[in-house]
């Protein structure tokens, strides 16, 4: 019965992933095309937010920088393996909020994989700041979706544990 109930959640998670992927790729097309951010480098938007062009050859926070074409494809393979793991988790998950969070992570991962495959780097451009202080690295829509999804999953794991009934208690007689 759990599989029948889980199927609508699977579709919901895949729809969330698809929406994130489309939003990410459309935003990158706008940044690289009509706004010509790669040529301009910086577009001030507000006193606390700029569009700043960054070609990210690594993964989160600049770790595992791909210095060669072979390393680039290793990163594509590594992030693809992680995305497959997220798909498996999404397929098995029954809690709608967790499925949504996994959809955010999956859509963001696929968006960044598409960049790395097509461009050789991930296009980052969102730069929130306070004056000259930049508390965050420059990021993109995919990165934001991944971060939000992971925060939801961690928060639920830490604070929203479901109570177990007595039959699941290891100390039950």
Short mmCIF file of N, CA and C in Angstrom, two decimals:
data_model
loop_
_atom_site.label_atom_id
_atom_site.label_comp_id
_atom_site.label_asym_id
_atom_site.label_seq_id
_atom_site.Cartn_x
_atom_site.Cartn_y
_atom_site.Cartn_z
N UNK A 1 0.82 -1.20 0.00
CA UNK A 1 0.00 0.00 0.00
C UNK A 1 0.86 1.26 0.00
N UNK A 2 2.02 1.20 0.66
CA UNK A 2 2.90 2.38 0.73
C UNK A 2 3.34 2.82 -0.66
N UNK A 3 3.57 1.84 -1.56
CA UNK A 3 3.99 2.21 -2.91
C UNK A 3 2.91 2.99 -3.64
N UNK A 4 1.65 2.57 -3.48
CA UNK A 4 0.55 3.27 -4.14
C UNK A 4 0.46 4.70 -3.61
N UNK A 5 0.57 4.86 -2.28
CA UNK A 5 0.51 6.20 -1.69
C UNK A 5 1.73 7.02 -2.09
N UNK A 6 2.88 6.41 -2.25
CA UNK A 6 4.11 7.12 -2.56
C UNK A 6 4.20 7.62 -3.99
N UNK A 7 3.44 6.99 -4.90
CA UNK A 7 3.55 7.36 -6.31
C UNK A 7 3.22 8.82 -6.59
N UNK A 8 2.14 9.38 -6.02
CA UNK A 8 1.89 10.81 -6.25
C UNK A 8 3.03 11.68 -5.72
N UNK A 9 3.64 11.26 -4.63
CA UNK A 9 4.77 12.01 -4.08
C UNK A 9 5.97 11.95 -5.02
N UNK A 10 6.18 10.79 -5.65
CA UNK A 10 7.28 10.67 -6.61
C UNK A 10 7.09 11.69 -7.73
N UNK A 11 5.90 11.72 -8.28
CA UNK A 11 5.62 12.66 -9.36
C UNK A 11 5.82 14.09 -8.89
N UNK A 12 5.35 14.39 -7.68
CA UNK A 12 5.53 15.72 -7.11
C UNK A 12 7.01 16.08 -7.01
N UNK A 13 7.83 15.16 -6.52
CA UNK A 13 9.27 15.40 -6.41
C UNK A 13 9.92 15.63 -7.76
N UNK A 14 9.51 14.86 -8.75
CA UNK A 14 10.07 15.03 -10.09
C UNK A 14 9.61 16.34 -10.72
N UNK A 15 8.38 16.76 -10.43
CA UNK A 15 7.90 18.06 -10.92
C UNK A 15 8.69 19.19 -10.28
N UNK A 16 8.94 19.10 -8.96
CA UNK A 16 9.77 20.11 -8.28
C UNK A 16 11.14 20.16 -8.92
N UNK A 17 11.74 18.99 -9.16
CA UNK A 17 13.06 18.94 -9.79
C UNK A 17 13.04 19.59 -11.17
N UNK A 18 12.02 19.30 -11.97
CA UNK A 18 11.92 19.86 -13.31
C UNK A 18 11.76 21.38 -13.26
N UNK A 19 10.94 21.87 -12.33
CA UNK A 19 10.76 23.32 -12.20
C UNK A 19 12.06 24.02 -11.81
N UNK A 20 12.80 23.41 -10.89
CA UNK A 20 14.10 23.98 -10.48
C UNK A 20 15.05 23.99 -11.67
N UNK A 21 15.11 22.88 -12.39
CA UNK A 21 16.00 22.79 -13.55
C UNK A 21 15.66 23.86 -14.59
N UNK A 22 14.38 24.04 -14.89
CA UNK A 22 13.97 25.04 -15.88
C UNK A 22 14.31 26.45 -15.37
N UNK A 23 13.98 26.75 -14.11
CA UNK A 23 14.28 28.08 -13.55
C UNK A 23 15.78 28.35 -13.58
N UNK A 24 16.58 27.34 -13.24
CA UNK A 24 18.03 27.49 -13.25
C UNK A 24 18.56 27.76 -14.65
N UNK A 25 18.15 26.95 -15.61
CA UNK A 25 18.68 27.09 -16.96
C UNK A 25 18.18 28.37 -17.65
N UNK A 26 16.94 28.76 -17.40
CA UNK A 26 16.43 30.01 -17.97
C UNK A 26 17.18 31.20 -17.37
N UNK A 27 17.41 31.17 -16.05
CA UNK A 27 18.14 32.29 -15.43
C UNK A 27 19.57 32.38 -15.98
N UNK A 28 20.21 31.26 -16.21
CA UNK A 28 21.57 31.26 -16.77
C UNK A 28 21.55 31.73 -18.22
N UNK A 29 20.53 31.36 -18.97
CA UNK A 29 20.43 31.84 -20.35
C UNK A 29 20.27 33.37 -20.36
N UNK A 30 19.42 33.89 -19.47
CA UNK A 30 19.23 35.34 -19.41
C UNK A 30 20.53 36.06 -19.03
N UNK A 31 21.24 35.50 -18.07
CA UNK A 31 22.49 36.10 -17.59
C UNK A 31 23.56 36.09 -18.69
N UNK A 32 23.68 34.95 -19.38
CA UNK A 32 24.74 34.82 -20.39
C UNK A 32 24.35 35.42 -21.72
N UNK A 33 23.06 35.46 -22.01
CA UNK A 33 22.59 35.98 -23.29
C UNK A 33 22.22 37.44 -23.22
N UNK A 34 20.93 37.74 -23.02
CA UNK A 34 20.47 39.13 -23.06
C UNK A 34 21.20 40.08 -22.12
N UNK A 35 21.54 39.65 -20.91
CA UNK A 35 22.22 40.56 -19.97
C UNK A 35 23.74 40.63 -20.19
N UNK A 36 24.29 39.69 -20.95
CA UNK A 36 25.72 39.67 -21.29
C UNK A 36 26.62 39.83 -20.06
N UNK A 37 26.27 39.16 -18.97
CA UNK A 37 27.06 39.29 -17.75
C UNK A 37 28.51 38.80 -17.91
N UNK A 38 28.77 37.73 -18.69
CA UNK A 38 30.18 37.34 -18.85
C UNK A 38 31.05 38.47 -19.41
N UNK A 39 30.51 39.28 -20.29
CA UNK A 39 31.27 40.39 -20.87
C UNK A 39 31.31 41.59 -19.92
N UNK A 40 30.25 41.80 -19.18
CA UNK A 40 30.15 42.96 -18.28
C UNK A 40 30.84 42.71 -16.94
N UNK A 41 30.80 41.46 -16.47
CA UNK A 41 31.45 41.12 -15.20
C UNK A 41 30.61 41.41 -13.97
N UNK A 42 30.00 42.59 -13.92
CA UNK A 42 29.25 43.00 -12.73
C UNK A 42 28.11 43.92 -13.14
N UNK A 43 26.93 43.65 -12.57
CA UNK A 43 25.78 44.53 -12.76
C UNK A 43 25.23 44.82 -11.36
N UNK A 44 25.45 46.03 -10.84
CA UNK A 44 24.86 46.37 -9.54
C UNK A 44 23.34 46.45 -9.66
N UNK A 45 22.64 45.80 -8.75
CA UNK A 45 21.17 45.79 -8.78
C UNK A 45 20.61 46.62 -7.62
N UNK A 46 21.11 46.36 -6.42
CA UNK A 46 20.67 47.06 -5.21
C UNK A 46 21.91 47.26 -4.33
N UNK A 47 21.81 48.08 -3.31
CA UNK A 47 22.97 48.29 -2.44
C UNK A 47 23.47 47.01 -1.77
N UNK A 48 22.64 45.98 -1.73
CA UNK A 48 23.01 44.74 -1.06
C UNK A 48 23.01 43.52 -1.99
N UNK A 49 22.86 43.76 -3.30
CA UNK A 49 22.78 42.64 -4.23
C UNK A 49 23.29 43.04 -5.61
N UNK A 50 24.21 42.21 -6.13
CA UNK A 50 24.76 42.42 -7.48
C UNK A 50 24.61 41.14 -8.28
N UNK A 51 24.67 41.30 -9.58
CA UNK A 51 24.89 40.16 -10.47
C UNK A 51 26.39 40.20 -10.80
N UNK A 52 27.09 39.15 -10.46
CA UNK A 52 28.55 39.10 -10.64
C UNK A 52 28.89 37.79 -11.34
N UNK A 53 29.61 37.85 -12.45
CA UNK A 53 29.94 36.67 -13.22
C UNK A 53 31.09 35.90 -12.57
N UNK A 54 30.84 34.60 -12.31
CA UNK A 54 31.87 33.71 -11.78
C UNK A 54 31.75 32.37 -12.51
N UNK A 55 32.86 31.90 -13.03
CA UNK A 55 32.92 30.57 -13.62
C UNK A 55 33.46 29.63 -12.55
N UNK A 56 32.61 28.76 -12.04
CA UNK A 56 32.98 27.87 -10.94
C UNK A 56 33.43 26.52 -11.50
N UNK A 57 34.72 26.26 -11.39
CA UNK A 57 35.29 25.01 -11.89
C UNK A 57 35.34 23.94 -10.82
N UNK A 58 34.91 24.26 -9.61
CA UNK A 58 34.89 23.30 -8.52
C UNK A 58 33.48 22.94 -8.14
N UNK A 59 33.36 22.35 -6.96
CA UNK A 59 32.04 22.10 -6.42
C UNK A 59 31.86 23.00 -5.21
N UNK A 60 30.94 22.70 -4.36
CA UNK A 60 30.57 23.56 -3.25
C UNK A 60 31.76 24.24 -2.59
N UNK A 61 31.68 25.56 -2.49
CA UNK A 61 32.67 26.42 -1.84
C UNK A 61 34.08 26.24 -2.42
N UNK A 62 34.15 25.92 -3.71
CA UNK A 62 35.43 25.86 -4.38
C UNK A 62 36.23 24.58 -4.14
N UNK A 63 35.62 23.58 -3.47
CA UNK A 63 36.32 22.31 -3.26
C UNK A 63 36.38 21.54 -4.56
N UNK A 64 37.36 20.67 -4.67
CA UNK A 64 37.52 19.79 -5.83
C UNK A 64 37.49 20.55 -7.15
N UNK A 65 38.36 21.50 -7.29
CA UNK A 65 38.43 22.29 -8.52
C UNK A 65 38.96 21.41 -9.65
N UNK A 66 38.26 21.41 -10.77
CA UNK A 66 38.65 20.64 -11.94
C UNK A 66 39.65 21.46 -12.75
N UNK A 67 40.91 21.07 -12.68
CA UNK A 67 41.96 21.80 -13.39
C UNK A 67 42.23 21.26 -14.78
N UNK A 68 41.60 20.16 -15.14
CA UNK A 68 41.80 19.58 -16.47
C UNK A 68 40.46 19.04 -16.98
N UNK A 69 40.45 18.70 -18.24
CA UNK A 69 39.23 18.15 -18.84
C UNK A 69 38.86 16.81 -18.19
N UNK A 70 39.86 15.99 -17.89
CA UNK A 70 39.59 14.70 -17.24
C UNK A 70 38.96 14.93 -15.86
N UNK A 71 39.48 15.89 -15.10
CA UNK A 71 38.92 16.18 -13.78
C UNK A 71 37.50 16.73 -13.89
N UNK A 72 37.24 17.49 -14.93
CA UNK A 72 35.88 17.99 -15.17
C UNK A 72 34.91 16.83 -15.31
N UNK A 73 35.28 15.82 -16.11
CA UNK A 73 34.39 14.68 -16.33
C UNK A 73 34.29 13.80 -15.09
N UNK A 74 35.33 13.77 -14.28
CA UNK A 74 35.24 13.06 -12.99
C UNK A 74 34.21 13.75 -12.10
N UNK A 75 34.23 15.09 -12.08
CA UNK A 75 33.22 15.83 -11.30
C UNK A 75 31.82 15.58 -11.85
N UNK A 76 31.68 15.54 -13.17
CA UNK A 76 30.38 15.23 -13.76
C UNK A 76 29.92 13.85 -13.31
N UNK A 77 30.83 12.88 -13.33
CA UNK A 77 30.49 11.52 -12.90
C UNK A 77 30.14 11.46 -11.42
N UNK A 78 30.92 12.16 -10.59
CA UNK A 78 30.68 12.17 -9.15
C UNK A 78 29.33 12.81 -8.83
N UNK A 79 29.06 13.98 -9.41
CA UNK A 79 27.80 14.66 -9.13
C UNK A 79 26.62 13.90 -9.74
N UNK A 80 26.83 13.21 -10.85
CA UNK A 80 25.77 12.38 -11.44
C UNK A 80 25.45 11.20 -10.53
N UNK A 81 26.48 10.60 -9.93
CA UNK A 81 26.26 9.49 -8.99
C UNK A 81 25.47 9.97 -7.77
N UNK A 82 25.78 11.17 -7.30
CA UNK A 82 25.03 11.74 -6.18
C UNK A 82 23.57 11.98 -6.60
N UNK A 83 23.37 12.51 -7.80
CA UNK A 83 22.01 12.74 -8.29
C UNK A 83 21.23 11.43 -8.40
N UNK A 84 21.88 10.37 -8.83
CA UNK A 84 21.22 9.06 -8.90
C UNK A 84 20.83 8.60 -7.49
N UNK A 85 21.72 8.82 -6.52
CA UNK A 85 21.39 8.50 -5.13
C UNK A 85 20.18 9.28 -4.64
N UNK A 86 20.09 10.54 -5.02
CA UNK A 86 18.93 11.38 -4.64
C UNK A 86 17.66 10.83 -5.29
N UNK A 87 17.76 10.39 -6.55
CA UNK A 87 16.59 9.81 -7.22
C UNK A 87 16.11 8.56 -6.49
N UNK A 88 17.05 7.70 -6.10
CA UNK A 88 16.68 6.48 -5.38
C UNK A 88 16.00 6.84 -4.06
N UNK A 89 16.58 7.81 -3.35
CA UNK A 89 15.99 8.26 -2.07
C UNK A 89 14.59 8.83 -2.32
N UNK A 90 14.46 9.68 -3.33
CA UNK A 90 13.17 10.27 -3.66
C UNK A 90 12.15 9.18 -3.97
N UNK A 91 12.57 8.16 -4.71
CA UNK A 91 11.67 7.09 -5.13
C UNK A 91 11.14 6.31 -3.93
N UNK A 92 11.97 6.20 -2.89
CA UNK A 92 11.59 5.43 -1.69
C UNK A 92 10.89 6.27 -0.64
N UNK A 93 11.06 7.58 -0.70
CA UNK A 93 10.54 8.47 0.35
C UNK A 93 9.02 8.57 0.26
N UNK A 94 8.37 8.63 1.41
CA UNK A 94 6.91 8.75 1.45
C UNK A 94 6.44 10.08 2.03
N UNK A 95 7.29 10.78 2.75
CA UNK A 95 6.90 12.07 3.33
C UNK A 95 6.97 13.16 2.25
N UNK A 96 5.86 13.82 2.02
CA UNK A 96 5.76 14.81 0.94
C UNK A 96 6.80 15.93 1.07
N UNK A 97 7.04 16.43 2.28
CA UNK A 97 8.00 17.53 2.45
C UNK A 97 9.42 17.05 2.11
N UNK A 98 9.75 15.81 2.48
CA UNK A 98 11.07 15.27 2.14
C UNK A 98 11.20 15.05 0.64
N UNK A 99 10.11 14.62 0.00
CA UNK A 99 10.12 14.45 -1.46
C UNK A 99 10.34 15.81 -2.13
N UNK A 100 9.69 16.85 -1.63
CA UNK A 100 9.88 18.20 -2.19
C UNK A 100 11.34 18.64 -2.01
N UNK A 101 11.88 18.42 -0.81
CA UNK A 101 13.28 18.79 -0.56
C UNK A 101 14.22 18.03 -1.49
N UNK A 102 13.97 16.74 -1.67
CA UNK A 102 14.80 15.95 -2.59
C UNK A 102 14.64 16.42 -4.03
N UNK A 103 13.44 16.88 -4.39
CA UNK A 103 13.23 17.45 -5.72
C UNK A 103 14.05 18.71 -5.91
N UNK A 104 14.12 19.55 -4.87
CA UNK A 104 14.97 20.75 -4.94
C UNK A 104 16.43 20.37 -5.16
N UNK A 105 16.91 19.40 -4.40
CA UNK A 105 18.30 18.96 -4.52
C UNK A 105 18.55 18.37 -5.90
N UNK A 106 17.65 17.52 -6.35
CA UNK A 106 17.82 16.87 -7.66
C UNK A 106 17.81 17.88 -8.80
N UNK A 107 16.85 18.78 -8.80
CA UNK A 107 16.79 19.79 -9.87
C UNK A 107 18.03 20.66 -9.90
N UNK A 108 18.50 21.06 -8.72
CA UNK A 108 19.72 21.86 -8.65
C UNK A 108 20.94 21.10 -9.13
N UNK A 109 21.04 19.84 -8.72
CA UNK A 109 22.18 19.02 -9.14
C UNK A 109 22.20 18.85 -10.66
N UNK A 110 21.05 18.56 -11.24
CA UNK A 110 20.99 18.37 -12.69
C UNK A 110 21.30 19.68 -13.43
N UNK A 111 20.84 20.81 -12.89
CA UNK A 111 21.17 22.10 -13.50
C UNK A 111 22.67 22.36 -13.52
N UNK A 112 23.34 22.08 -12.42
CA UNK A 112 24.79 22.29 -12.37
C UNK A 112 25.54 21.26 -13.20
N UNK A 113 25.03 20.02 -13.25
CA UNK A 113 25.64 19.00 -14.12
C UNK A 113 25.53 19.44 -15.58
N UNK A 114 24.38 19.99 -15.96
CA UNK A 114 24.20 20.46 -17.34
C UNK A 114 25.22 21.54 -17.68
N UNK A 115 25.44 22.48 -16.75
CA UNK A 115 26.45 23.53 -16.98
C UNK A 115 27.83 22.92 -17.18
N UNK A 116 28.21 22.07 -16.24
CA UNK A 116 29.57 21.51 -16.29
C UNK A 116 29.77 20.69 -17.56
N UNK A 117 28.73 19.98 -17.99
CA UNK A 117 28.81 19.18 -19.21
C UNK A 117 28.92 20.07 -20.44
N UNK A 118 28.06 21.08 -20.51
CA UNK A 118 27.98 21.95 -21.69
C UNK A 118 29.08 22.99 -21.74
N UNK A 119 29.38 23.61 -20.58
CA UNK A 119 30.30 24.75 -20.55
C UNK A 119 31.70 24.42 -20.01
N UNK A 120 31.79 23.37 -19.21
CA UNK A 120 33.06 23.05 -18.56
C UNK A 120 33.17 23.67 -17.18
N UNK A 121 32.19 24.44 -16.77
CA UNK A 121 32.14 25.09 -15.46
C UNK A 121 30.68 25.34 -15.10
N UNK A 122 30.44 25.71 -13.86
CA UNK A 122 29.10 26.09 -13.43
C UNK A 122 29.03 27.61 -13.41
N UNK A 123 28.01 28.17 -14.04
CA UNK A 123 27.82 29.62 -14.10
C UNK A 123 27.17 30.10 -12.81
N UNK A 124 27.89 30.92 -12.06
CA UNK A 124 27.36 31.52 -10.83
C UNK A 124 27.24 33.03 -11.04
N UNK A 125 26.22 33.65 -10.42
CA UNK A 125 26.00 35.07 -10.69
C UNK A 125 25.27 35.83 -9.60
N UNK A 126 24.69 35.17 -8.61
CA UNK A 126 23.94 35.86 -7.55
C UNK A 126 24.90 36.23 -6.43
N UNK A 127 24.99 37.52 -6.11
CA UNK A 127 25.98 38.00 -5.14
C UNK A 127 25.34 38.93 -4.11
N UNK A 128 24.75 38.35 -3.04
CA UNK A 128 24.26 39.21 -1.96
C UNK A 128 25.44 39.70 -1.11
N UNK A 129 25.35 40.92 -0.60
CA UNK A 129 26.45 41.47 0.19
C UNK A 129 25.95 42.57 1.10
N UNK A 130 26.78 42.92 2.06
CA UNK A 130 26.51 44.04 2.96
C UNK A 130 27.70 44.98 2.80
N UNK A 131 27.50 46.06 2.06
CA UNK A 131 28.62 46.95 1.75
C UNK A 131 29.68 46.19 0.98
N UNK A 132 30.90 46.22 1.47
CA UNK A 132 31.99 45.47 0.85
C UNK A 132 32.13 44.06 1.41
N UNK A 133 31.31 43.72 2.38
CA UNK A 133 31.38 42.39 2.99
C UNK A 133 30.48 41.43 2.22
N UNK A 134 31.05 40.35 1.74
CA UNK A 134 30.33 39.33 0.98
C UNK A 134 30.27 38.06 1.82
N UNK A 135 29.20 37.90 2.64
CA UNK A 135 29.13 36.75 3.55
C UNK A 135 28.90 35.42 2.83
N UNK A 136 28.48 35.46 1.58
CA UNK A 136 28.22 34.24 0.81
C UNK A 136 29.09 34.24 -0.43
N UNK A 137 29.40 33.04 -0.91
CA UNK A 137 30.03 32.92 -2.21
C UNK A 137 28.98 33.26 -3.27
N UNK A 138 29.42 33.67 -4.44
CA UNK A 138 28.51 33.91 -5.55
C UNK A 138 27.89 32.55 -5.92
N UNK A 139 26.58 32.53 -6.14
CA UNK A 139 25.89 31.27 -6.39
C UNK A 139 24.86 31.43 -7.50
N UNK A 140 24.09 30.38 -7.78
CA UNK A 140 23.07 30.42 -8.82
C UNK A 140 21.77 29.81 -8.28
N UNK A 141 20.75 29.73 -9.12
CA UNK A 141 19.45 29.20 -8.71
C UNK A 141 19.58 27.73 -8.27
N UNK A 142 20.36 26.95 -9.00
CA UNK A 142 20.56 25.54 -8.66
C UNK A 142 21.19 25.41 -7.27
N UNK A 143 22.22 26.21 -7.00
CA UNK A 143 22.87 26.17 -5.68
C UNK A 143 21.89 26.51 -4.57
N UNK A 144 21.05 27.52 -4.81
CA UNK A 144 20.06 27.93 -3.81
C UNK A 144 19.07 26.79 -3.55
N UNK A 145 18.61 26.13 -4.61
CA UNK A 145 17.67 25.02 -4.46
C UNK A 145 18.30 23.87 -3.68
N UNK A 146 19.55 23.53 -4.01
CA UNK A 146 20.25 22.46 -3.30
C UNK A 146 20.35 22.81 -1.82
N UNK A 147 20.76 24.02 -1.52
CA UNK A 147 20.93 24.45 -0.14
C UNK A 147 19.62 24.40 0.63
N UNK A 148 18.56 24.93 0.04
CA UNK A 148 17.24 24.92 0.70
C UNK A 148 16.78 23.48 0.93
N UNK A 149 16.94 22.62 -0.07
CA UNK A 149 16.55 21.22 0.06
C UNK A 149 17.32 20.51 1.17
N UNK A 150 18.62 20.72 1.23
CA UNK A 150 19.44 20.08 2.26
C UNK A 150 19.06 20.62 3.65
N UNK A 151 18.83 21.92 3.78
CA UNK A 151 18.43 22.49 5.07
C UNK A 151 17.11 21.88 5.53
N UNK A 152 16.16 21.72 4.63
CA UNK A 152 14.88 21.09 4.99
C UNK A 152 15.11 19.66 5.46
N UNK A 153 15.90 18.90 4.74
CA UNK A 153 16.15 17.50 5.11
C UNK A 153 16.84 17.40 6.46
N UNK A 154 17.84 18.24 6.69
CA UNK A 154 18.56 18.21 7.97
C UNK A 154 17.64 18.65 9.11
N UNK A 155 16.89 19.72 8.89
CA UNK A 155 15.97 20.20 9.94
C UNK A 155 14.95 19.13 10.28
N UNK A 156 14.42 18.48 9.28
CA UNK A 156 13.43 17.41 9.55
C UNK A 156 14.08 16.24 10.26
N UNK A 157 15.29 15.90 9.90
CA UNK A 157 15.98 14.79 10.56
C UNK A 157 16.26 15.11 12.03
N UNK A 158 16.57 16.38 12.31
CA UNK A 158 16.92 16.77 13.68
C UNK A 158 15.71 17.10 14.55
N UNK A 159 14.70 17.74 13.96
CA UNK A 159 13.63 18.32 14.78
C UNK A 159 12.24 17.75 14.54
N UNK A 160 12.04 17.01 13.49
CA UNK A 160 10.69 16.57 13.17
C UNK A 160 10.59 15.05 13.10
N UNK A 161 11.27 14.39 13.99
CA UNK A 161 11.20 12.92 14.00
C UNK A 161 9.79 12.49 14.39
N UNK A 162 9.31 11.51 13.66
CA UNK A 162 7.98 11.00 13.96
C UNK A 162 8.07 10.06 15.15
N UNK A 163 7.06 10.11 16.01
CA UNK A 163 7.08 9.21 17.17
C UNK A 163 6.78 7.80 16.69
N UNK A 164 7.42 6.84 17.33
CA UNK A 164 7.23 5.45 16.97
C UNK A 164 6.18 4.84 17.89
N UNK A 165 5.47 3.87 17.34
CA UNK A 165 4.52 3.19 18.21
C UNK A 165 5.25 2.14 19.02
N UNK A 166 4.59 1.56 19.99
CA UNK A 166 5.22 0.62 20.90
C UNK A 166 5.79 -0.60 20.23
N UNK A 167 5.24 -1.02 19.08
CA UNK A 167 5.74 -2.22 18.42
C UNK A 167 7.13 -2.03 17.84
N UNK A 168 7.55 -0.80 17.68
CA UNK A 168 8.88 -0.53 17.14
C UNK A 168 9.92 -0.28 18.22
N UNK A 169 9.51 -0.31 19.46
CA UNK A 169 10.41 -0.05 20.57
C UNK A 169 11.31 -1.26 20.79
N UNK A 170 12.62 -1.06 20.75
CA UNK A 170 13.54 -2.18 20.91
C UNK A 170 13.51 -2.75 22.31
N UNK A 171 13.00 -1.98 23.26
CA UNK A 171 12.91 -2.46 24.64
C UNK A 171 11.60 -3.12 24.94
N UNK A 172 10.71 -3.21 23.97
CA UNK A 172 9.39 -3.83 24.20
C UNK A 172 9.55 -5.29 24.48
N UNK A 173 8.70 -5.81 25.33
CA UNK A 173 8.77 -7.23 25.69
C UNK A 173 7.82 -8.02 24.85
#
